[in-house]
Coordinates of C-alpha atoms in Angstrom, one line a residue:
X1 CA -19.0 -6.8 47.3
X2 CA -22.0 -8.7 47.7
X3 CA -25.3 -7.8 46.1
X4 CA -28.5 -8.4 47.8
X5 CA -31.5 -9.4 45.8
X6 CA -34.6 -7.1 45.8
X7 CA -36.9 -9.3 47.9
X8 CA -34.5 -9.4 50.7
X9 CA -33.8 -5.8 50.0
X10 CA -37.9 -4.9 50.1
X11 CA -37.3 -7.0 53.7
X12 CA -35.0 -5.4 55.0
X13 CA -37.0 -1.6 54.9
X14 CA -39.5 -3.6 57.7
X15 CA -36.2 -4.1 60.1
X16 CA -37.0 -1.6 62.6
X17 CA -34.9 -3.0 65.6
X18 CA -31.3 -3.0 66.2
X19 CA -30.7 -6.6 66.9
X20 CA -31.7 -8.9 64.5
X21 CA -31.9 -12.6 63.8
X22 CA -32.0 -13.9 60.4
X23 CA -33.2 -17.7 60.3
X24 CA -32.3 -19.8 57.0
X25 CA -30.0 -16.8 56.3
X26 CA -29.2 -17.4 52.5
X27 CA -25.4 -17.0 53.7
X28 CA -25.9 -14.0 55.2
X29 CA -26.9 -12.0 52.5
X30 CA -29.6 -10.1 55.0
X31 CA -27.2 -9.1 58.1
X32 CA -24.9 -8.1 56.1
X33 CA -26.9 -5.8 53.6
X34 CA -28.3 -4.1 57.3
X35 CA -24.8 -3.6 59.4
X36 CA -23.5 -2.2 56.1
X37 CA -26.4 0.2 56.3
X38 CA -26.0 1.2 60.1
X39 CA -29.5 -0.4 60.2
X40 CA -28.4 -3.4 63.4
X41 CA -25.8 -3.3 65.7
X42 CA -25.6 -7.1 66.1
X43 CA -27.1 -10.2 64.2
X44 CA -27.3 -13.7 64.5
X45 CA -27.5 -16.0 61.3
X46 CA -29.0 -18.8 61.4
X47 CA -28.1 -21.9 59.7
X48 CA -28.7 -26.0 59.5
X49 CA -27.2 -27.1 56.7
X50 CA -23.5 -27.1 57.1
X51 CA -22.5 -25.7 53.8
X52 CA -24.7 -22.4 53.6
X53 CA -23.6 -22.3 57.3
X54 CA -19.7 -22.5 56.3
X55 CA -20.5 -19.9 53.3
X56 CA -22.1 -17.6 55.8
X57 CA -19.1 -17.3 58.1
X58 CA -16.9 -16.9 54.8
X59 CA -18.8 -14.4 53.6
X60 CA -19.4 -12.4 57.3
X61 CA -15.5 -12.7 57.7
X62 CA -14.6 -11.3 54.4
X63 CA -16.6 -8.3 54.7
X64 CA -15.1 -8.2 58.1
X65 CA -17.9 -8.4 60.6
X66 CA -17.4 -11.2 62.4
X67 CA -17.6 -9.1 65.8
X68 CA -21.4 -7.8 64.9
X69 CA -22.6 -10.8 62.8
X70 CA -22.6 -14.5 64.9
X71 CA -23.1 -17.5 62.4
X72 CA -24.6 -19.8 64.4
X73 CA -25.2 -23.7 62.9
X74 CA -28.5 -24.9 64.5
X75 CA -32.4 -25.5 63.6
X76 CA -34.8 -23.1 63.5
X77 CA -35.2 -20.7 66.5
X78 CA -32.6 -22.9 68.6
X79 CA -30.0 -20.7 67.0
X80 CA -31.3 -17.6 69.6
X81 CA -31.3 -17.3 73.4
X82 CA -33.6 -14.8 75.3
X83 CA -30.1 -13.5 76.6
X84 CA -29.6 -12.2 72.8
X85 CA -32.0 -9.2 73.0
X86 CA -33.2 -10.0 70.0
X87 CA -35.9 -7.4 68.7
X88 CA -36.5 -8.4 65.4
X89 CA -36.3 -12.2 63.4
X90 CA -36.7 -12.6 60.1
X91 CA -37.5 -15.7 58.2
X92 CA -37.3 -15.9 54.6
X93 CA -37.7 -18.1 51.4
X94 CA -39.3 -20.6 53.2
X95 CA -42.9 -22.6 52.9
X96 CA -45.6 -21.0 55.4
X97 CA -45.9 -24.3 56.2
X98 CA -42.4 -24.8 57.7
X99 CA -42.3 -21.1 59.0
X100 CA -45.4 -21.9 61.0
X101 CA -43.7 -24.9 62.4
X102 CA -40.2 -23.2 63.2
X103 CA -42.2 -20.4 65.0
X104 CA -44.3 -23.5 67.2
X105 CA -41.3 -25.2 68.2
X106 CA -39.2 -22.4 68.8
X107 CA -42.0 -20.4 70.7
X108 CA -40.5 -20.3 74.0
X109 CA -37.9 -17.7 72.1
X110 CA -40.4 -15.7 71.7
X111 CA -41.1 -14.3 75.0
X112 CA -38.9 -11.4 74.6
X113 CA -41.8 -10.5 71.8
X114 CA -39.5 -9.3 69.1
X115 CA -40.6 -8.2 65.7
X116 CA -41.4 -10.8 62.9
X117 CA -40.8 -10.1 59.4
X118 CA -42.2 -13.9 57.2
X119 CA -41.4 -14.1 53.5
X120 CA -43.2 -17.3 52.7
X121 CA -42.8 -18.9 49.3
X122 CA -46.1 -20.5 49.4
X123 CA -48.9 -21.4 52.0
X124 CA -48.9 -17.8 53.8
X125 CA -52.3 -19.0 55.2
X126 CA -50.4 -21.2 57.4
X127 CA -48.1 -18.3 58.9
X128 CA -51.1 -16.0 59.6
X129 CA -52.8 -18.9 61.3
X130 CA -49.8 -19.3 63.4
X131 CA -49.5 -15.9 64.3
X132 CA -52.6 -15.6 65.7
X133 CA -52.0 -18.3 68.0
X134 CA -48.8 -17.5 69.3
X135 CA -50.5 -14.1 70.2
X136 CA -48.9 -11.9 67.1
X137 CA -50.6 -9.7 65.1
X138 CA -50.3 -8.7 61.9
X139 CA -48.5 -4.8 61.0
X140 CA -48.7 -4.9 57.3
X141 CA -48.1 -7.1 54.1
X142 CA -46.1 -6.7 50.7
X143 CA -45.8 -8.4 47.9
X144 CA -42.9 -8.8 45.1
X145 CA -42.0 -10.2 41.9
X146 CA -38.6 -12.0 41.3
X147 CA -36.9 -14.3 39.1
X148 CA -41.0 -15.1 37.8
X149 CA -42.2 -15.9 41.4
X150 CA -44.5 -13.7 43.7
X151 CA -43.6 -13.4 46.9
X152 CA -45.5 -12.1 49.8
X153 CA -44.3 -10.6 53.2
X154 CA -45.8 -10.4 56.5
X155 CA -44.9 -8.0 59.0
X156 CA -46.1 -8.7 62.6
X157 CA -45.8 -7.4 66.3
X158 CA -47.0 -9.1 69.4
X159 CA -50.5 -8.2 70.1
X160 CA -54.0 -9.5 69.5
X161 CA -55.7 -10.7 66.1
X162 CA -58.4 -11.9 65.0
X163 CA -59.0 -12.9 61.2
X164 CA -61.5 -14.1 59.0
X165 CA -61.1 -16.5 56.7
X166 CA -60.8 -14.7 54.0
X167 CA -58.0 -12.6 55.9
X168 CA -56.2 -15.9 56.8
X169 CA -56.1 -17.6 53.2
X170 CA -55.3 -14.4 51.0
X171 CA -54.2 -11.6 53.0
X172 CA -55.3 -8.9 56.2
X173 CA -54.1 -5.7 54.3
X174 CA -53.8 -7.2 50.7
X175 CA -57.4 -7.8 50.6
X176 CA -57.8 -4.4 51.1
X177 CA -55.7 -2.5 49.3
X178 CA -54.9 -4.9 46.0
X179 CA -51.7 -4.1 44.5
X180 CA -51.7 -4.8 40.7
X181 CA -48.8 -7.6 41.4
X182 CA -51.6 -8.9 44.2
X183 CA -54.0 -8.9 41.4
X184 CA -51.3 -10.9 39.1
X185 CA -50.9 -13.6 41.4
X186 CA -55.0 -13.8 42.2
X187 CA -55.4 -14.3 38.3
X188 CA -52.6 -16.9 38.6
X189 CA -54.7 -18.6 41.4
X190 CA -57.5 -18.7 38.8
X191 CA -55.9 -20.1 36.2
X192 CA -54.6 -23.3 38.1
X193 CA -58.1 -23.6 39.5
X194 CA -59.1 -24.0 35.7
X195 CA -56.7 -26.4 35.2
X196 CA -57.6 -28.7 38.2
X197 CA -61.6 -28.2 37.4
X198 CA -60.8 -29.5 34.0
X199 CA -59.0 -32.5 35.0
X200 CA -61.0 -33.4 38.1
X201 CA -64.2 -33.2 34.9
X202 CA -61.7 -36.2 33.3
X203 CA -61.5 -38.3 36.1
X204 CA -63.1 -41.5 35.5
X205 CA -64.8 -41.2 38.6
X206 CA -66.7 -37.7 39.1
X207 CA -65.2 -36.0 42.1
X208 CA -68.3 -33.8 42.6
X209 CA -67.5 -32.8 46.3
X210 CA -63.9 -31.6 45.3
X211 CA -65.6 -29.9 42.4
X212 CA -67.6 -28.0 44.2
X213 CA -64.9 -26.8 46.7
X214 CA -62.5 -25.4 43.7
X215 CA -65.7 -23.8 41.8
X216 CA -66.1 -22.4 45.5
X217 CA -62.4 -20.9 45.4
X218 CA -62.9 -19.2 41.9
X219 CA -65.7 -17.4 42.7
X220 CA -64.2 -16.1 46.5
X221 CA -61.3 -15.2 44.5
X222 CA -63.3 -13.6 41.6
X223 CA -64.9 -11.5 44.1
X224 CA -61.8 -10.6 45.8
X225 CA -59.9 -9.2 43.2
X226 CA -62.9 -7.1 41.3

């Protein structure tokens, strides 16, 4: 029996739509987890890398769903059709910066406007931004500790958006309501800040303008968070 891990497993409670694509699918961990709970009635999984691709069939045929789970081998949103109904796609343990760029060059997959559930790793700033422009806007936020890493996920529908800055670099809904593991990470933001500011201060050279800007972060962030 496979065992899903609890940041997939806080994902999947945002899957609202029966038809589901799962890009980067982590061997199918995510499709499977949801047809095993009646959640989808068909899912694509979507793959580039030939092994994880190979594992993914393996593991879709053991548990004997290869009529409701497609494995599909292919790059980014190329692995869907708009003949696929898809309603919801999720994309997970991934930078923001290469979600962003999946969701640009497969945009033309988006016209359908299905559901999008983002787990970025790091650089969530660029996923919001994207959203935005691709005319998505964002439904709610999470955040979750595993395995000593934070991760946050982004929930959005299509629709109009329009964020500040602060709301683009840390967060429309986590600004306002501050989980205490929102609050961890922040103070983990802070720290590395120190760090930089102390070895920028080293440098040969002063750096004064790049000074400034992380002296600038810290105190957005202090504010933030009290």
């Amino acid at each position: 029996m496979l065992m899903i891990n609890k940041r997939l497993e806080l994902v999947a409670t945002y899957v609202k739509g029966r038809r589901l694509a799962d890009i980067g699918s982590d061997h199918a961990y995510l499709p499977l987890y949801l047809v095993k709970n009646k959640r989808i009635d068909f899912a694509i999984a979507g793959e580039i890398v030939e092994g994880p691709y190979k594992i993914s069939q393996k593991n879709v045929a053991q548990e004997g769903f290869s009529k409701i789970i497609e494995c599909r081998k292919a790059a980014g949103l190329d692995a869907i059709s708009l003949d696929d109904n898809i309603e919801v796609i999720t994309i997970c343990g991934m930078g923001g910066k290469l979600i962003a760029e999946i969701l640009e060059n497969g945009k033309e997959k988006l016209k359908n406007k299905p559901s999008l559930i983002l787990q970025p790793n790091v650089g969530e700033n660029f996923v919001r931004i994207k959203l935005q422009e691709l005319g998505y806007k964002i439904d709610a936020e999470d955040i979750i500790e595993e395995d000593g890493h934070i991760y946050e996920i982004i929930v959005a529908s299509f629709g109009k958006m329009n964020l500040t800055e602060d709301e683009i670099n840390f967060g429309k809904f986590l600004t306002k309501e501050k989980p205490e593991l929102y609050i961890k990470k922040q103070n983990l933001e802070l720290e590395k800040i120190n760090y930089i500011l102390a070895q920028l201060k080293k440098s040969k050279n002063t750096q004064l303008e790049k000074i400034k800007v992380q002296k600038e972060k810290y105190k957005k962030i202090e504010a933030l968070i009290q």
